[in-house]
Coordinates of C-alpha atoms in Angstrom, one line a residue:
M1 CA 2.1 13.3 -18.1
S2 CA 0.8 15.6 -20.5
A3 CA 0.7 20.0 -20.2
P4 CA 0.2 20.4 -16.8
D5 CA -3.0 22.7 -17.1
F6 CA -6.2 21.6 -16.1
D7 CA -9.8 22.7 -15.0
Y8 CA -9.7 20.6 -12.0
V9 CA -7.1 19.1 -10.0
I10 CA -7.9 16.5 -7.2
V11 CA -5.6 15.4 -4.9
G12 CA -6.3 12.1 -3.5
A13 CA -7.8 9.0 -5.3
G14 CA -9.7 7.5 -2.5
T15 CA -13.3 7.4 -1.2
A16 CA -14.0 10.8 -2.3
G17 CA -11.5 11.2 -5.0
C18 CA -12.6 8.4 -7.3
L19 CA -16.2 9.7 -7.3
L20 CA -15.4 13.3 -8.0
A21 CA -13.1 12.4 -11.2
N22 CA -16.0 10.2 -12.2
R23 CA -18.5 13.1 -11.9
L24 CA -16.2 16.0 -13.0
S25 CA -14.8 14.2 -16.0
A26 CA -18.6 13.3 -17.4
D27 CA -18.2 17.1 -18.3
K28 CA -16.1 16.7 -21.9
T29 CA -15.3 20.2 -22.0
K30 CA -13.2 19.9 -18.6
R31 CA -9.7 18.6 -18.2
V32 CA -9.5 16.5 -15.0
L33 CA -6.5 15.5 -13.0
L34 CA -6.5 13.0 -10.5
I35 CA -3.3 12.9 -8.1
E36 CA -2.6 9.6 -6.5
A37 CA 0.8 9.5 -4.1
G38 CA -0.2 5.5 -4.2
R39 CA 0.1 3.0 -6.5
R40 CA -2.7 1.5 -8.7
D41 CA -4.7 -1.0 -7.1
D42 CA -3.5 -4.1 -9.0
Y43 CA -2.2 -5.8 -5.9
H44 CA -4.3 -9.4 -5.3
W45 CA -4.9 -8.9 -1.4
I46 CA -7.0 -5.7 -2.1
H47 CA -9.5 -7.5 -3.9
I48 CA -9.7 -10.7 -2.0
P49 CA -11.7 -9.5 1.2
V50 CA -10.0 -11.2 3.8
G51 CA -6.6 -9.7 2.0
Y52 CA -7.1 -6.5 4.6
L53 CA -5.0 -8.8 6.7
Y54 CA -2.3 -8.3 4.3
C55 CA -2.8 -4.8 3.5
I56 CA -3.0 -3.0 6.7
G57 CA 0.3 -2.6 7.8
N58 CA 2.0 -3.2 4.1
P59 CA 4.0 -0.3 2.6
R60 CA 2.3 -1.2 -1.1
T61 CA -1.0 -0.2 0.5
D62 CA -1.1 1.6 3.7
W63 CA 0.7 4.9 4.5
L64 CA 2.1 3.4 7.9
Y65 CA 0.9 6.4 10.1
K66 CA 1.5 6.2 14.1
T67 CA -0.1 8.0 16.5
E68 CA 1.8 9.6 19.3
S69 CA 2.1 8.1 22.8
D70 CA -1.5 9.3 24.1
P71 CA -2.0 9.5 27.9
G72 CA -5.7 8.5 27.3
L73 CA -4.0 4.8 26.0
N74 CA -2.1 5.0 29.3
G75 CA 1.0 6.0 27.1
R76 CA 0.4 3.9 24.3
A77 CA 1.0 4.9 20.6
L78 CA -1.2 3.4 18.0
K79 CA -0.7 2.1 14.5
Y80 CA -3.1 4.2 12.0
P81 CA -3.8 2.5 8.9
R82 CA -4.8 4.7 5.8
G83 CA -5.4 3.5 2.2
K84 CA -2.4 4.2 -0.2
A85 CA -3.3 2.9 -3.5
L86 CA -6.4 3.7 -5.9
G87 CA -9.4 3.7 -4.1
G88 CA -7.8 4.9 -0.6
S89 CA -8.9 3.3 2.2
S90 CA -11.7 1.8 0.5
S91 CA -9.3 -0.9 -0.5
I92 CA -7.9 -1.9 2.9
N93 CA -11.0 -1.0 5.1
G94 CA -13.9 -3.3 6.7
M95 CA -16.1 -3.3 3.4
I96 CA -19.1 -2.3 6.0
Y97 CA -21.7 -0.5 4.5
M98 CA -23.0 2.3 6.9
R99 CA -24.8 5.6 7.0
G100 CA -24.9 6.3 10.5
Q101 CA -28.0 7.9 12.0
S102 CA -30.5 10.7 10.8
R103 CA -29.6 12.9 13.8
D104 CA -25.9 13.1 12.6
Y105 CA -26.9 14.7 9.4
D106 CA -29.7 16.9 10.9
G107 CA -26.8 17.7 13.6
W108 CA -24.5 18.9 10.5
A109 CA -27.7 20.8 9.0
R110 CA -27.8 23.1 12.4
M111 CA -24.0 23.8 13.0
T112 CA -23.3 24.7 9.1
G113 CA -26.6 26.6 9.0
D114 CA -26.9 24.7 5.9
A115 CA -30.5 22.4 5.5
S116 CA -28.9 20.6 2.4
W117 CA -27.3 18.9 5.0
G118 CA -30.4 17.2 6.9
W119 CA -31.0 13.7 6.7
D120 CA -34.0 14.2 4.3
N121 CA -31.8 16.1 2.0
A122 CA -28.3 13.8 2.2
L123 CA -30.4 10.3 1.5
P124 CA -31.0 11.2 -2.4
Y125 CA -27.4 11.6 -2.3
F126 CA -26.6 8.3 -0.8
K127 CA -29.3 6.6 -3.1
K128 CA -27.5 8.0 -6.3
H129 CA -24.6 6.4 -6.5
E130 CA -26.2 2.8 -4.8
D131 CA -26.9 -0.8 -6.3
Y132 CA -28.8 -2.1 -3.8
Y133 CA -28.8 -5.9 -3.6
Q134 CA -32.5 -6.0 -3.1
G135 CA -33.1 -3.2 -5.5
A136 CA -34.5 0.1 -4.5
D137 CA -37.0 1.3 -2.3
E138 CA -37.5 4.4 -0.4
V139 CA -34.2 4.2 1.1
H140 CA -31.9 2.3 -1.0
G141 CA -31.2 2.9 -4.7
A142 CA -30.4 0.6 -7.6
G143 CA -28.4 0.5 -10.7
G144 CA -25.4 2.9 -9.1
E145 CA -21.5 2.2 -9.3
W146 CA -21.4 1.4 -5.3
R147 CA -22.1 -2.2 -5.2
V148 CA -23.8 -3.2 -1.5
E149 CA -24.9 -6.5 -0.7
R150 CA -25.0 -9.7 1.9
Q151 CA -22.2 -11.0 3.5
R152 CA -21.7 -14.7 1.9
L153 CA -21.0 -16.7 5.3
R154 CA -22.6 -17.3 8.5
W155 CA -21.1 -18.5 11.9
D156 CA -22.7 -20.1 14.8
I157 CA -21.0 -18.4 17.2
L158 CA -22.0 -15.2 15.8
D159 CA -25.7 -16.4 15.5
A160 CA -25.7 -17.2 19.1
F161 CA -24.4 -13.8 19.9
A162 CA -27.0 -12.1 18.2
Q163 CA -29.8 -14.1 19.8
A164 CA -28.1 -13.4 23.1
A165 CA -28.2 -9.8 22.1
Q166 CA -32.0 -10.1 21.9
Q167 CA -32.0 -11.8 24.7
A168 CA -30.4 -8.7 26.5
G169 CA -33.1 -6.4 25.3
I170 CA -31.4 -5.1 21.6
P171 CA -33.8 -5.9 18.8
H172 CA -33.2 -7.4 15.6
S173 CA -32.3 -5.6 12.7
T174 CA -32.2 -6.6 8.9
D175 CA -30.7 -2.9 7.5
F176 CA -28.9 -0.7 9.8
N177 CA -29.2 2.2 6.9
R178 CA -32.7 3.8 7.4
G179 CA -32.0 6.4 9.8
N180 CA -32.2 4.4 12.6
N181 CA -29.7 1.8 13.3
E182 CA -30.6 0.4 16.5
G183 CA -30.4 -3.5 16.7
V184 CA -27.9 -6.5 16.1
G185 CA -27.8 -7.9 12.5
Y186 CA -25.3 -9.0 10.1
F187 CA -23.6 -5.8 8.3
Q188 CA -24.4 -5.4 4.7
V189 CA -20.8 -5.0 3.0
N190 CA -19.2 -3.4 -0.6
Q191 CA -18.4 -6.5 -2.6
K192 CA -19.7 -8.1 -5.6
D193 CA -19.8 -11.5 -6.3
G194 CA -17.4 -12.3 -3.3
W195 CA -14.6 -9.8 -4.4
R196 CA -14.0 -6.4 -2.7
W197 CA -15.5 -3.5 -4.4
N198 CA -13.5 -0.7 -4.0
T199 CA -14.2 3.1 -5.3
A200 CA -11.2 2.6 -8.1
K201 CA -13.5 -0.5 -9.4
A202 CA -16.7 1.6 -8.8
F203 CA -16.0 4.9 -10.3
L204 CA -12.9 5.0 -12.3
R205 CA -12.2 1.8 -14.2
P206 CA -15.9 1.6 -16.0
T207 CA -15.8 5.1 -17.4
C208 CA -12.7 7.3 -16.3
Y209 CA -9.9 5.3 -18.0
G210 CA -11.4 6.3 -21.5
R211 CA -12.1 9.6 -21.3
P212 CA -9.8 11.6 -23.3
N213 CA -10.2 14.6 -20.9
F214 CA -9.2 12.7 -17.4
E215 CA -5.5 12.1 -16.9
M216 CA -4.5 10.6 -13.5
W217 CA -0.9 10.3 -12.0
T218 CA 0.1 7.7 -9.4
G219 CA 3.5 7.8 -7.2
A220 CA 2.8 11.7 -7.2
H221 CA 2.9 13.9 -4.1
V222 CA 1.7 17.4 -3.4
V223 CA 4.6 19.4 -2.1
R224 CA 2.4 22.4 -1.4
L225 CA -0.7 24.3 -3.1
K226 CA 0.2 27.4 -5.3
T227 CA -2.2 30.5 -4.1
E228 CA -2.2 34.0 -5.8
K229 CA -3.8 37.3 -5.3
N230 CA -7.0 38.8 -6.7
G231 CA -7.0 42.3 -7.9
D232 CA -9.1 43.1 -4.7
G233 CA -6.5 41.4 -2.4
S234 CA -8.1 38.3 -1.8
L235 CA -6.8 34.8 -2.3
R236 CA -7.2 32.3 -5.0
C237 CA -5.7 28.7 -5.4
A238 CA -4.0 28.4 -8.5
G239 CA -2.9 25.0 -8.7
A240 CA -0.1 23.0 -6.9
L241 CA 3.7 21.7 -6.8
V242 CA 3.5 18.1 -7.1
W243 CA 6.5 15.7 -7.1
D244 CA 6.2 13.1 -9.3
G245 CA 9.2 10.7 -8.0
Q246 CA 11.7 12.5 -10.3
Q247 CA 10.7 16.1 -10.6
L248 CA 8.8 18.7 -9.6
V249 CA 6.1 19.8 -11.7
N250 CA 3.8 23.2 -11.5
V251 CA 0.1 22.3 -12.1
A252 CA -2.3 24.7 -12.9
A253 CA -6.2 24.5 -11.6
R254 CA -8.3 26.8 -13.9
H255 CA -11.5 25.9 -11.8
E256 CA -10.8 24.5 -8.9
M257 CA -8.3 22.9 -6.7
I258 CA -10.1 19.8 -4.6
L259 CA -8.3 18.2 -1.8
A260 CA -9.3 14.8 -1.2
A261 CA -6.4 13.2 0.9
G262 CA -8.3 12.3 3.6
S263 CA -8.7 13.5 7.6
I264 CA -4.4 13.1 7.9
G265 CA -3.3 14.1 4.4
S266 CA -5.5 17.4 3.6
P267 CA -4.7 19.1 6.7
Q268 CA -1.1 18.2 6.4
I269 CA -1.2 19.9 2.6
L270 CA -2.8 22.8 3.8
Q271 CA -0.2 23.4 6.8
L272 CA 2.5 22.9 4.3
S273 CA 1.1 25.3 2.1
G274 CA 0.8 28.2 4.5
I275 CA -2.7 27.7 5.3
G276 CA -3.4 26.6 9.1
P277 CA -2.5 28.1 12.5
A278 CA -0.3 30.7 12.6
E279 CA 2.1 29.5 15.2
L280 CA 2.4 26.2 13.9
L281 CA 3.6 27.5 10.4
R282 CA 6.1 30.0 12.4
Q283 CA 7.5 27.1 14.2
H284 CA 8.3 25.1 10.9
A285 CA 9.5 28.2 8.9
I286 CA 6.5 28.4 6.6
P287 CA 5.5 31.6 5.4
L288 CA 2.0 32.3 6.6
V289 CA -0.4 32.4 3.4
H290 CA -3.7 32.7 5.1
E291 CA -4.9 32.4 9.0
L292 CA -7.4 29.3 9.6
P293 CA -6.6 28.1 13.3
G294 CA -9.2 24.9 12.8
V295 CA -7.1 23.1 9.9
G296 CA -5.7 20.0 11.8
E297 CA -7.7 20.4 15.0
N298 CA -11.3 18.6 16.1
L299 CA -9.7 15.2 15.2
Q300 CA -12.5 12.5 16.3
D301 CA -12.2 8.5 15.7
H302 CA -14.0 5.5 17.2
L303 CA -12.2 4.1 19.9
Q304 CA -13.1 -0.2 19.8
I305 CA -12.4 -1.9 23.1
R306 CA -11.9 -5.5 22.0
A307 CA -12.9 -7.8 24.2
V308 CA -11.8 -11.3 24.0
F309 CA -14.1 -14.5 24.7
K310 CA -12.5 -18.1 24.8
V311 CA -15.4 -20.4 23.8
K312 CA -15.8 -24.4 23.7
G313 CA -17.5 -26.8 21.2
V314 CA -17.8 -24.4 18.2
T315 CA -15.8 -23.6 15.1
T316 CA -14.2 -19.9 15.0
L317 CA -11.8 -18.7 12.5
N318 CA -8.8 -19.2 15.0
T319 CA -9.4 -22.9 14.9
L320 CA -9.7 -23.4 11.3
A321 CA -7.1 -21.2 10.0
N322 CA -4.5 -22.9 12.7
S323 CA -4.5 -26.0 10.8
L324 CA -3.5 -27.1 7.5
W325 CA -6.9 -28.8 6.9
G326 CA -8.3 -25.9 7.7
K327 CA -6.4 -23.6 5.7
L328 CA -7.1 -25.8 2.6
K329 CA -10.6 -25.9 3.1
I330 CA -11.1 -21.9 3.3
G331 CA -8.9 -21.9 0.2
A332 CA -11.0 -24.3 -1.7
E333 CA -14.5 -22.8 -0.7
Y334 CA -13.5 -19.3 -1.9
A335 CA -11.9 -20.6 -5.1
M336 CA -15.0 -22.8 -6.2
F337 CA -17.6 -20.5 -4.5
R338 CA -16.2 -16.8 -3.7
S339 CA -17.8 -18.0 -0.1
G340 CA -16.4 -18.8 3.3
P341 CA -13.8 -16.9 5.7
M342 CA -11.8 -15.5 2.3
S343 CA -15.0 -13.6 1.5
M344 CA -15.5 -12.3 4.7
A345 CA -15.3 -8.7 6.0
P346 CA -13.4 -8.1 9.1
S347 CA -16.5 -7.6 11.5
Q348 CA -19.5 -9.7 10.2
L349 CA -22.0 -9.2 13.0
G350 CA -23.0 -5.8 14.1
A351 CA -25.0 -4.3 16.8
F352 CA -25.8 -0.8 18.0
T353 CA -27.5 0.1 21.3
R354 CA -27.1 2.6 24.7
S355 CA -24.5 2.3 27.1
A356 CA -26.8 3.6 29.7
P357 CA -30.7 4.1 29.5
Q358 CA -30.3 7.9 29.6
F359 CA -29.3 8.1 26.1
E360 CA -32.2 8.6 23.7
W361 CA -30.4 7.2 20.6
P362 CA -28.0 4.5 20.3
N363 CA -24.5 5.3 21.1
I364 CA -22.5 2.4 20.9
E365 CA -21.5 0.2 18.0
Y366 CA -20.4 -3.3 18.2
H367 CA -18.3 -5.0 15.5
V368 CA -18.2 -9.0 16.4
Q369 CA -15.8 -11.1 14.7
P370 CA -15.5 -15.1 15.0
L371 CA -11.6 -14.9 15.3
S372 CA -9.3 -13.2 18.3
L373 CA -5.9 -11.5 18.0
D374 CA -3.8 -9.2 19.7
A375 CA -3.9 -6.5 16.4
F376 CA -4.7 -6.6 12.9
G377 CA -2.0 -7.5 11.3
E378 CA -0.7 -9.9 14.3
P379 CA -1.2 -14.1 14.4
L380 CA -5.0 -15.0 15.4
H381 CA -4.8 -17.1 18.8
P382 CA -4.1 -20.5 18.7
F383 CA -7.4 -21.4 21.0
P384 CA -11.1 -20.5 19.6
A385 CA -12.6 -17.2 20.6
F386 CA -14.7 -14.5 19.4
T387 CA -14.3 -11.0 19.7
A388 CA -16.6 -8.1 20.7
S389 CA -15.7 -4.6 20.0
V390 CA -17.5 -1.9 21.2
C391 CA -17.1 1.6 20.4
N392 CA -18.5 5.2 21.5
L393 CA -20.1 6.0 18.4
N394 CA -20.2 10.1 19.6
P395 CA -17.1 10.5 21.2
T396 CA -16.5 14.2 23.3
S397 CA -12.6 13.7 23.1
R398 CA -10.9 16.0 20.4
G399 CA -7.2 15.3 18.7
T400 CA -5.2 17.3 16.1
V401 CA -3.1 16.6 13.2
R402 CA -0.1 18.6 12.8
I403 CA 2.8 18.6 10.2
R404 CA 6.0 17.5 12.1
S405 CA 8.2 19.6 9.8
N406 CA 8.1 21.6 6.6
K407 CA 9.0 19.0 4.3
F408 CA 6.2 16.8 2.6
E409 CA 7.8 13.2 3.1
D410 CA 7.2 13.6 7.3
A411 CA 4.5 11.9 8.2
P412 CA 2.4 14.3 10.4
L413 CA 1.9 14.4 14.4
I414 CA -1.3 12.5 15.2
R415 CA -2.5 13.2 18.7
P416 CA -6.2 11.3 18.6
N417 CA -6.5 12.3 22.7
Y418 CA -8.7 9.2 23.0
L419 CA -10.7 9.0 26.6
S420 CA -9.7 12.6 27.6
T421 CA -13.2 13.4 28.8
P422 CA -14.8 12.2 31.8
E423 CA -17.8 11.6 29.4
D424 CA -15.7 9.1 27.4
R425 CA -14.2 7.0 29.9
Q426 CA -17.6 6.9 31.3
V427 CA -19.1 5.5 28.4
A428 CA -16.1 3.2 27.9
A429 CA -17.0 1.4 31.2
D430 CA -20.5 1.0 30.5
S431 CA -20.0 -0.5 27.0
L432 CA -17.8 -3.3 29.0
R433 CA -20.6 -3.9 31.4
V434 CA -23.2 -4.4 28.3
T435 CA -20.7 -6.5 26.8
R436 CA -20.5 -8.7 29.5
R437 CA -24.3 -8.9 29.7
I438 CA -24.7 -9.9 26.5
C439 CA -22.3 -12.6 27.0
A440 CA -24.0 -14.1 30.5
Q441 CA -27.4 -14.6 28.5
P442 CA -28.5 -18.0 27.8
A443 CA -28.1 -18.3 24.0
L444 CA -24.3 -18.5 24.4
A445 CA -24.3 -20.5 27.5
K446 CA -23.8 -23.6 25.4
Y447 CA -20.4 -22.7 24.1
A448 CA -18.8 -21.6 27.7
P449 CA -17.5 -18.0 27.1
E450 CA -15.0 -17.3 29.2
E451 CA -13.5 -13.6 29.3
W452 CA -10.1 -13.9 28.4
R453 CA -9.3 -10.1 28.0
P454 CA -10.0 -7.8 29.9
G455 CA -10.8 -10.4 32.7
L456 CA -13.5 -10.5 34.9
Q457 CA -11.0 -8.8 38.0
Y458 CA -11.9 -5.3 36.4
Q459 CA -15.0 -4.0 37.7
S460 CA -15.4 -0.4 39.1
D461 CA -15.6 2.4 36.8
E462 CA -12.0 3.6 37.4
E463 CA -10.6 0.0 36.6
L464 CA -12.9 -0.3 33.5
A465 CA -12.0 2.8 32.0
K466 CA -8.2 2.1 32.7
L467 CA -8.5 -1.1 30.7
A468 CA -10.2 0.3 28.0
G469 CA -7.1 2.3 27.7
D470 CA -4.8 -0.8 27.9
I471 CA -6.7 -2.7 25.2
A472 CA -8.5 -0.3 23.1
T473 CA -7.5 0.4 19.4
T474 CA -8.7 2.5 16.4
I475 CA -11.4 1.5 14.2
F476 CA -9.7 3.6 11.4
H477 CA -12.7 6.5 11.2
P478 CA -10.7 9.6 11.6
V479 CA -12.8 12.8 10.7
G480 CA -13.4 16.3 11.5
T481 CA -9.8 18.1 10.6
T482 CA -11.0 20.5 8.2
K483 CA -14.5 20.9 9.5
M484 CA -17.3 22.6 7.9
G485 CA -19.2 25.3 10.1
A486 CA -21.3 28.4 9.9
D487 CA -19.9 31.7 9.2
G488 CA -19.7 32.9 12.9
D489 CA -17.5 29.3 13.8
A490 CA -14.1 30.4 14.3
M491 CA -12.6 26.8 13.8
A492 CA -14.6 26.2 10.8
V493 CA -12.0 25.5 8.2
L494 CA -14.6 25.0 5.3
D495 CA -18.0 26.9 4.5
S496 CA -21.2 24.6 4.1
K497 CA -20.4 23.8 0.4
L498 CA -17.2 22.6 1.6
R499 CA -15.0 25.5 0.2
V500 CA -11.9 26.8 2.0
R501 CA -12.8 30.3 4.0
G502 CA -10.7 33.2 2.6
I503 CA -8.9 30.7 -0.5
A504 CA -11.2 30.9 -3.9
K505 CA -10.9 28.0 -6.0
L506 CA -10.1 25.6 -3.1
R507 CA -12.4 22.9 -1.7
V508 CA -11.8 19.9 0.8
V509 CA -14.0 16.7 -0.1
D510 CA -13.3 13.9 2.3
A511 CA -14.2 12.9 5.8
G512 CA -11.9 15.6 7.4
A513 CA -15.1 18.2 6.8
M514 CA -17.4 16.5 9.0
P515 CA -18.1 18.8 11.9
T516 CA -18.9 15.6 14.2
I517 CA -18.4 12.0 13.6
T518 CA -21.2 10.0 12.2
S519 CA -22.7 7.2 14.2
G520 CA -21.3 4.2 12.3
N521 CA -18.4 3.7 9.9
T522 CA -17.5 6.6 7.9
N523 CA -16.8 5.4 4.4
S524 CA -20.1 5.7 3.0
P525 CA -20.7 9.4 4.4
T526 CA -17.8 10.4 2.7
L527 CA -19.2 9.2 -0.7
M528 CA -22.3 11.0 -0.3
M529 CA -20.5 14.2 0.6
A530 CA -18.5 13.8 -2.3
E531 CA -21.7 13.3 -4.2
K532 CA -23.0 16.5 -3.2
A533 CA -19.9 18.3 -3.5
A534 CA -19.5 17.3 -7.5
E535 CA -22.7 18.9 -8.2
W536 CA -21.7 22.4 -6.4
I537 CA -18.4 22.2 -8.3
A538 CA -20.4 21.8 -11.7
Q539 CA -22.4 24.3 -10.8
D540 CA -19.8 27.1 -9.7
A541 CA -18.0 26.6 -13.1
R542 CA -21.4 27.1 -14.8

């Protein structure tokens, strides 16, 4: 470690943090520090696409969070994976490149009163860092750091599901990222030549490591932020107290302190620093620095309902991976061609449609997999099967993230409150019916799909909603816990430029800033937000 005095201090080397470090350290006159609690991304399973099976639930790469017992899940608690390594969750996620729908961003513009968040204004910031495999066009960019490719394999069972979805009225799609993602097709992925492409590879390795004004600490935890009063009595963030594994280090941030620790980590750090709901801080004997009741509120996540269908006469990963010959074949194919099951994302086929006719836009998303298991990290089932996971894209349920104690080492209390509204329970029931309608189409008949979970004995709304609580799990998209909003929104933690309200020189740039969850996977929208924030931060410094 050098003298702990920097222009910018970024907390969290995940999806947003890596891009911010790249952009801000491009100014040679500014010293940039990137702080990461995890280790470097030198674990081989991070880079082999199927390695998510060995990274999720592994303390080497995962924070190992768990939710509290959830009434909406009939009392179950869930494992809640979050990446803990360079690249953050981009080092353990499903690699799916997904922007969501144009209405998501137009909604943010309305909620914040800032037109710069609208789809037309957000699109250039998606394109700015994109390297699209087909080259640039009106919605895609080329030559950027963030590689987007086609998947390197096909499965007969997934092709049949796609045909069945079309027979059920869902159109074919070759690109989910043009503003309206309705349709069925194979996902595009953040890979390069058969390897996972995480944000550490994309944004840190090519440039940051060689810059003399850039410094990175790994295995370092922020204990709390440091605030000071200006002459007029207002507050500013001056830096942070950091535990480097051996000692406490005072770090100064001359221009800005930027939290990019994610929807769980950033509200935890704010609360430990005396910034948040006053009553919560009082309970943990933390002096109140600045009351912001919205810190840790507004948690949203996509809850996937994993329906499993046994099949006959077709190859699935279950049948391949449960034999020695199959394992040898899988390994040889990846070693020689960087293709096959070891190159595949957790979900290969996607579909976006409506759970009921009254919805104007697609409101449910499918992740379809040629495999089945009880949960990621668990063994594959011993029979051939596929999984059709479906999630409500726009849940109305809201949860919380709150510190458990005043110690930074203690994981926070995570309460998603899944299925806590009538609207979400209705969508859950209806989405299972859509799954059954697709699987009853002629295209799948030759494989004799048999609903193994949840089971056809469950038919009523009440039965299906309860069943959803029994079998559903997170799809790893927590957002909203430090949301941005308009000036009149008492629960808005950030303004529309992602600055913490009431504290100068402090910003939060991660998925927690989203006021509402996007209609799809959340990694790429987070990168877009970081791209915008990097511009604003540099402008403010000037």
